[in-house]
Amino acid sequence: MALRFTTAGESHGPGLTAVVEGLPAGLSLTPEEIDRDLARRQLGHGRGGRMKIEKDRAEVTAGLRHGRTLGSPVAMQVVNLDFANWEERMSPWPVEAEIEEVHLPRPGHADLAGVQKFGFTDVRNVLERASARETAARVACGALARAYLRALGVEVRSHVLQIGTVRTTERESLSPESFEGVDDSPVRCLDPEASAAMVDEIDNARRANESLGGVFEVIAFGCVPGLGSYVSWDERLDGRLGQAIMSIQAMKGVSIGDGFAVAGKVG
Amino acid sequence: MALRFTTAGESHGPGLTAVVEGLPAGLSLTPEEIDRDLARRQLGHGRGGRMKIEKDRAEVTAGLRHGRTLGSPVAMQVVNLDFANWEERMSPWPVEAEIEEVHLPRPGHADLAGVQKFGFTDVRNVLERASARETAARVACGALARAYLRALGVEVRSHVLQIGTVRTTERESLSPESFEGVDDSPVRCLDPEASAAMVDEIDNARRANESLGGVFEVIAFGCVPGLGSYVSWDERLDGRLGQAIMSIQAMKGVSIGDGFAVAGKVG
Amino acid sequence: MALRFTTAGESHGPGLTAVVEGLPAGLSLTPEEIDRDLARRQLGHGRGGRMKIEKDRAEVTAGLRHGRTLGSPVAMQVVNLDFANWEERMSPWPVEAEIEEVHLPRPGHADLAGVQKFGFTDVRNVLERASARETAARVACGALARAYLRALGVEVRSHVLQIGTVRTTERESLSPESFEGVDDSPVRCLDPEASAAMVDEIDNARRANESLGGVFEVIAFGCVPGLGSYVSWDERLDGRLGQAIMSIQAMKGVSIGDGFAVAGKVG
Amino acid sequence: MALRFTTAGESHGPGLTAVVEGLPAGLSLTPEEIDRDLARRQLGHGRGGRMKIEKDRAEVTAGLRHGRTLGSPVAMQVVNLDFANWEERMSPWPVEAEIEEVHLPRPGHADLAGVQKFGFTDVRNVLERASARETAARVACGALARAYLRALGVEVRSHVLQIGTVRTTERESLSPESFEGVDDSPVRCLDPEASAAMVDEIDNARRANESLGGVFEVIAFGCVPGLGSYVSWDERLDGRLGQAIMSIQAMKGVSIGDGFAVAGKVG
């Protein structure tokens, strides 16, 4: 069967659930490689305060036995360590207490569309799911996909190219080894000078109570030819990658290879 | 989006996970109506010993707030209350202990095909998922679907028509009320005499170390026209129901309306 | 990618379209093996008059080159040879003529549910698609699937077990060769005596202006283990087969192996 | 059911097939609005010679009656008017003639990956499907989607922002009316000066035997809130749009709203 994943969970609810179906049987996994990716998600200069209280861990409850996949769906739980402080507001079941509603939709989120779509008066009913917190479940799924790819000789790496107006100078050639120190940069940028400038720009933006956009690059090394297929539109790899990236909260664009840069070049 | 559900979990693993996507927002649910169906699954004369130790409960961890659905995926956990006794054999991660393998595939199960498909030497790697235990997760999903149908005025009822050679006499007309006492029958049969005869036949079979087949009927009262669609083969309601039933472990046949009975009748 | 098929077309429209995706590249096909199955669909004692006027042929317009699949979607057209007589009533585009509506829904069809679902006044808008004619497109798709299975050493055969009250005596052992003469029987029954009795019963029913139900058996010889999967409910082979069969017009039941027969047996 | 489409057909084969499922019943369509979009696809300065010989037309063969959708799948055929010149090379069935194979994969296409994936020696077996010709079938599907959107008050417009190094100056505000003359520009650019400069750049590139990239913008006016959904990753509208665009041959990037432009702005 095709690889597919399902996520569930609200930002301040009991926890996140992730299910990955279609992994082959016999794939070796360690808790470290899942939790490492969850920890990497929590890195980054100027992240929200919540990132500090959390130390996300994925508890595997299905599909794995003695460190090897069974070929059955792999289920993971990322417990909300802060749920005690949210139990009344986010209890699945009715509570005695009077719960204060949220009535201010956040700009740039699905909040307004969501309350209109579902007829809610409490914006919290939307923002709890339309939240970047959901990406923690995706990261756990991605760690399994990464282990699968590694078993096939494919290594995936990423780094930040731009934050605000600061852009790194393109690197001539990159190999998996080039990324060894990338997590030491508070903005996951390979260029120390650009990294420092990005940190400054983030600090300035924060003081102005603003936030910044950016650009990152993901590279798959050792990729085998023939992934995806040109025969049907929904099997095309570029389209699959496009959906995967654009379905992530706050993503506004994706390009492959030279992407937009090539538009201006004589090919 | 269409209603879809995903289950994960091994029979003696940490627990079962169920995710239901596509429920409308604002649907009222109670823990009782989910756990009642889980308890009904555990009823029945001559059930395996395990049924006695367990009292399954579904813990809702996502998609529900203060007793109402949020329109987001509803996630449920059915914890394995007996996991302590299986922790070494079924730990997701490597263990010190020497684990004894199972080498005898059960007849009438996916065990043999499973070890061939995935190249396992330990049949437990298959039987733990190819197990009727998985239906507990489906029952939890079904309880949500039932609540959705109820909100639309559709009531679903079921009863046993035959066990072994004992068959009930067809009831002329049935209404939802006809089923009030059905759970009092140890075999969920509406006919007290047939019910007693079924119990005897089960006891006899057990003494002979055999098991029995049977036939049950599911009726949806107040069904609205236009469910499913004739326009595309995979939208047809009969086909959807056929897959839903035939995908349940140990189901060997399904018929709709008079089904096979009509074959012999002059229509 | 998974094997999937799509059909389109109304019973008296310009024609039927069938698309099969997911066939491997390099599979050998002949027009004869597709048209032979289309012709077999048109066999049978007491079929409707239309069966006589038609000689269905599938024109392959995509996915095939010089007798071998390309790995791309295979598209087939089954032209309606009688369309000239239906052009005004079934033209895709507006016509001058006054078109008479059909207002009598057929019993046992989707007609009534269809007009309610889509808000039609003309039942023809439903009956043209909710028609057994659609199975011609499925048969063309099935011929490709059969060629694929044959390349894997799997042979599929079928025969009629019962029509009305006439049932054949079960054959002890069947092999692909046992079915050589089955198409010589006007009811595709392997038992000449039963075959004759079925023909009589059909003739009697016709005189009484009635129709009959029946039971047929499909056998796959040389089936490889591990088709489908127990790991996810929607991957289970029994469920997939159940949907495939129950989604065919007029199918009221399906069973696998001993199916319902086993219910009464001590297993 | 969800709206879905399927395409089939090779570039020089008998024709293209397109099937659109999930359109509501009763939607008005005209042949002109489908063929107009097919004709618009064939516009453009410096298009390949083939564009001149073809006048694509979509023949609707299913799902439409007297100018209104039936709720059943809509099937369309785009016949290859040049097939007579390709019959031997592209016949679905074996031919007498010796067919010359193509052994040179085109750069920037799926040719090389395709022959490796499917084990072909003749690159034609790939390039015939991995061809921009397939977009003619998508355009026909898109014309139906556009009619559906129009019935909901949504108008879709597009124009070219950049070709090679020539970029238009951003327009302050655009309305559907702003696009009235866009097809008069040989490069579908709203800015006459940029349009002329783009034509020059194309001509220069052609003389240098090169091709150029570009950027276009698609705008949906009157879009209703709540399309797609934030609740599940594969229901998110941005992801769906991302896949739709990136699955088109030669697309290298997609962005929504300000997209990449915003990365450098203090938000």
mmCIF file of N, CA, C and O in Angstrom, chain C residues 87-114:
data_model
loop_
_atom_site.group_PDB
_atom_site.id
_atom_site.type_symbol
_atom_site.label_atom_id
_atom_site.label_comp_id
_atom_site.label_asym_id
_atom_site.label_seq_id
_atom_site.Cartn_x
_atom_site.Cartn_y
_atom_site.Cartn_z
ATOM 1 N N GLU C 87 -30.110 9.752 -30.544
ATOM 2 C CA GLU C 87 -29.346 11.002 -30.587
ATOM 3 C C GLU C 87 -30.133 12.166 -29.995
ATOM 4 O O GLU C 87 -29.618 12.919 -29.177
ATOM 5 N N GLU C 88 -31.413 12.296 -30.373
ATOM 6 C CA GLU C 88 -32.168 13.442 -29.842
ATOM 7 C C GLU C 88 -32.389 13.312 -28.344
ATOM 8 O O GLU C 88 -32.143 14.242 -27.576
ATOM 9 N N ARG C 89 -32.805 12.125 -27.908
ATOM 10 C CA ARG C 89 -33.123 11.959 -26.482
ATOM 11 C C ARG C 89 -31.899 12.072 -25.585
ATOM 12 O O ARG C 89 -31.989 12.489 -24.435
ATOM 13 N N MET C 90 -30.751 11.679 -26.147
ATOM 14 C CA MET C 90 -29.549 11.602 -25.295
ATOM 15 C C MET C 90 -28.419 12.527 -25.731
ATOM 16 O O MET C 90 -27.285 12.383 -25.252
ATOM 17 N N SER C 91 -28.685 13.474 -26.580
ATOM 18 C CA SER C 91 -27.624 14.376 -27.020
ATOM 19 C C SER C 91 -27.012 15.127 -25.825
ATOM 20 O O SER C 91 -27.732 15.612 -24.959
ATOM 21 N N PRO C 92 -25.676 15.214 -25.781
ATOM 22 C CA PRO C 92 -25.052 16.002 -24.706
ATOM 23 C C PRO C 92 -25.477 17.470 -24.752
ATOM 24 O O PRO C 92 -25.484 18.141 -23.723
ATOM 25 N N TRP C 93 -25.867 17.923 -25.937
ATOM 26 C CA TRP C 93 -26.167 19.344 -26.116
ATOM 27 C C TRP C 93 -27.645 19.552 -26.425
ATOM 28 O O TRP C 93 -28.326 18.612 -26.847
ATOM 29 N N PRO C 94 -28.158 20.769 -26.219
ATOM 30 C CA PRO C 94 -29.596 21.021 -26.419
ATOM 31 C C PRO C 94 -30.055 20.633 -27.831
ATOM 32 O O PRO C 94 -29.287 20.701 -28.793
ATOM 33 N N VAL C 95 -31.316 20.198 -27.927
ATOM 34 C CA VAL C 95 -31.895 19.822 -29.222
ATOM 35 C C VAL C 95 -33.203 20.591 -29.424
ATOM 36 O O VAL C 95 -33.820 21.050 -28.465
ATOM 37 N N GLU C 96 -33.585 20.682 -30.694
ATOM 38 C CA GLU C 96 -34.833 21.375 -31.036
ATOM 39 C C GLU C 96 -36.033 20.600 -30.491
ATOM 40 O O GLU C 96 -36.937 21.153 -29.878
ATOM 41 N N ALA C 97 -36.002 19.299 -30.732
ATOM 42 C CA ALA C 97 -37.181 18.468 -30.493
ATOM 43 C C ALA C 97 -37.668 18.532 -29.044
ATOM 44 O O ALA C 97 -36.883 18.784 -28.122
ATOM 45 N N GLU C 98 -38.952 18.322 -28.889
ATOM 46 C CA GLU C 98 -39.569 18.183 -27.570
ATOM 47 C C GLU C 98 -39.243 16.779 -27.060
ATOM 48 O O GLU C 98 -39.546 15.786 -27.736
ATOM 49 N N ILE C 99 -38.594 16.679 -25.918
ATOM 50 C CA ILE C 99 -38.193 15.361 -25.396
ATOM 51 C C ILE C 99 -39.181 14.916 -24.324
ATOM 52 O O ILE C 99 -39.454 15.659 -23.379
ATOM 53 N N GLU C 100 -39.706 13.712 -24.505
ATOM 54 C CA GLU C 100 -40.665 13.185 -23.538
ATOM 55 C C GLU C 100 -39.923 12.692 -22.301
ATOM 56 O O GLU C 100 -38.934 11.979 -22.418
ATOM 57 N N GLU C 101 -40.402 13.093 -21.133
ATOM 58 C CA GLU C 101 -39.755 12.659 -19.903
ATOM 59 C C GLU C 101 -40.257 11.283 -19.471
ATOM 60 O O GLU C 101 -41.381 10.896 -19.811
ATOM 61 N N VAL C 102 -39.441 10.577 -18.737
ATOM 62 C CA VAL C 102 -39.852 9.316 -18.108
ATOM 63 C C VAL C 102 -40.212 9.638 -16.662
ATOM 64 O O VAL C 102 -39.452 10.307 -15.965
ATOM 65 N N HIS C 103 -41.384 9.212 -16.242
ATOM 66 C CA HIS C 103 -41.825 9.539 -14.879
ATOM 67 C C HIS C 103 -42.068 8.328 -14.009
ATOM 68 O O HIS C 103 -42.487 8.461 -12.862
ATOM 69 N N LEU C 104 -41.797 7.126 -14.542
ATOM 70 C CA LEU C 104 -42.028 5.907 -13.768
ATOM 71 C C LEU C 104 -40.698 5.288 -13.331
ATOM 72 O O LEU C 104 -39.972 4.731 -14.153
ATOM 73 N N PRO C 105 -40.337 5.412 -12.058
ATOM 74 C CA PRO C 105 -39.087 4.802 -11.591
ATOM 75 C C PRO C 105 -39.203 3.276 -11.617
ATOM 76 O O PRO C 105 -40.249 2.726 -11.266
ATOM 77 N N ARG C 106 -38.150 2.591 -12.029
ATOM 78 C CA ARG C 106 -38.154 1.122 -12.024
ATOM 79 C C ARG C 106 -37.970 0.628 -10.594
ATOM 80 O O ARG C 106 -37.128 1.156 -9.858
ATOM 81 N N PRO C 107 -38.711 -0.401 -10.198
ATOM 82 C CA PRO C 107 -38.465 -0.986 -8.870
ATOM 83 C C PRO C 107 -37.091 -1.656 -8.839
ATOM 84 O O PRO C 107 -36.567 -2.061 -9.880
ATOM 85 N N GLY C 108 -36.490 -1.703 -7.669
ATOM 86 C CA GLY C 108 -35.215 -2.399 -7.522
ATOM 87 C C GLY C 108 -34.056 -1.704 -8.214
ATOM 88 O O GLY C 108 -33.002 -2.296 -8.425
ATOM 89 N N HIS C 109 -34.262 -0.457 -8.583
ATOM 90 C CA HIS C 109 -33.172 0.323 -9.177
ATOM 91 C C HIS C 109 -32.972 1.597 -8.360
ATOM 92 O O HIS C 109 -33.739 1.884 -7.448
ATOM 93 N N ALA C 110 -31.951 2.374 -8.724
ATOM 94 C CA ALA C 110 -31.668 3.622 -8.004
ATOM 95 C C ALA C 110 -32.543 4.765 -8.509
ATOM 96 O O ALA C 110 -32.364 5.914 -8.097
ATOM 97 N N ASP C 111 -33.501 4.474 -9.385
ATOM 98 C CA ASP C 111 -34.265 5.540 -10.045
ATOM 99 C C ASP C 111 -34.900 6.524 -9.060
ATOM 100 O O ASP C 111 -34.696 7.733 -9.146
ATOM 101 N N LEU C 112 -35.670 5.989 -8.116
ATOM 102 C CA LEU C 112 -36.404 6.874 -7.204
ATOM 103 C C LEU C 112 -35.433 7.658 -6.317
ATOM 104 O O LEU C 112 -35.525 8.877 -6.195
ATOM 105 N N ALA C 113 -34.468 6.921 -5.724
ATOM 106 C CA ALA C 113 -33.477 7.603 -4.880
ATOM 107 C C ALA C 113 -32.715 8.644 -5.700
ATOM 108 O O ALA C 113 -32.426 9.746 -5.217
ATOM 109 N N GLY C 114 -32.447 8.319 -6.945
ATOM 110 C CA GLY C 114 -31.668 9.218 -7.796
ATOM 111 C C GLY C 114 -32.369 10.531 -8.093
ATOM 112 O O GLY C 114 -31.769 11.602 -7.996
#
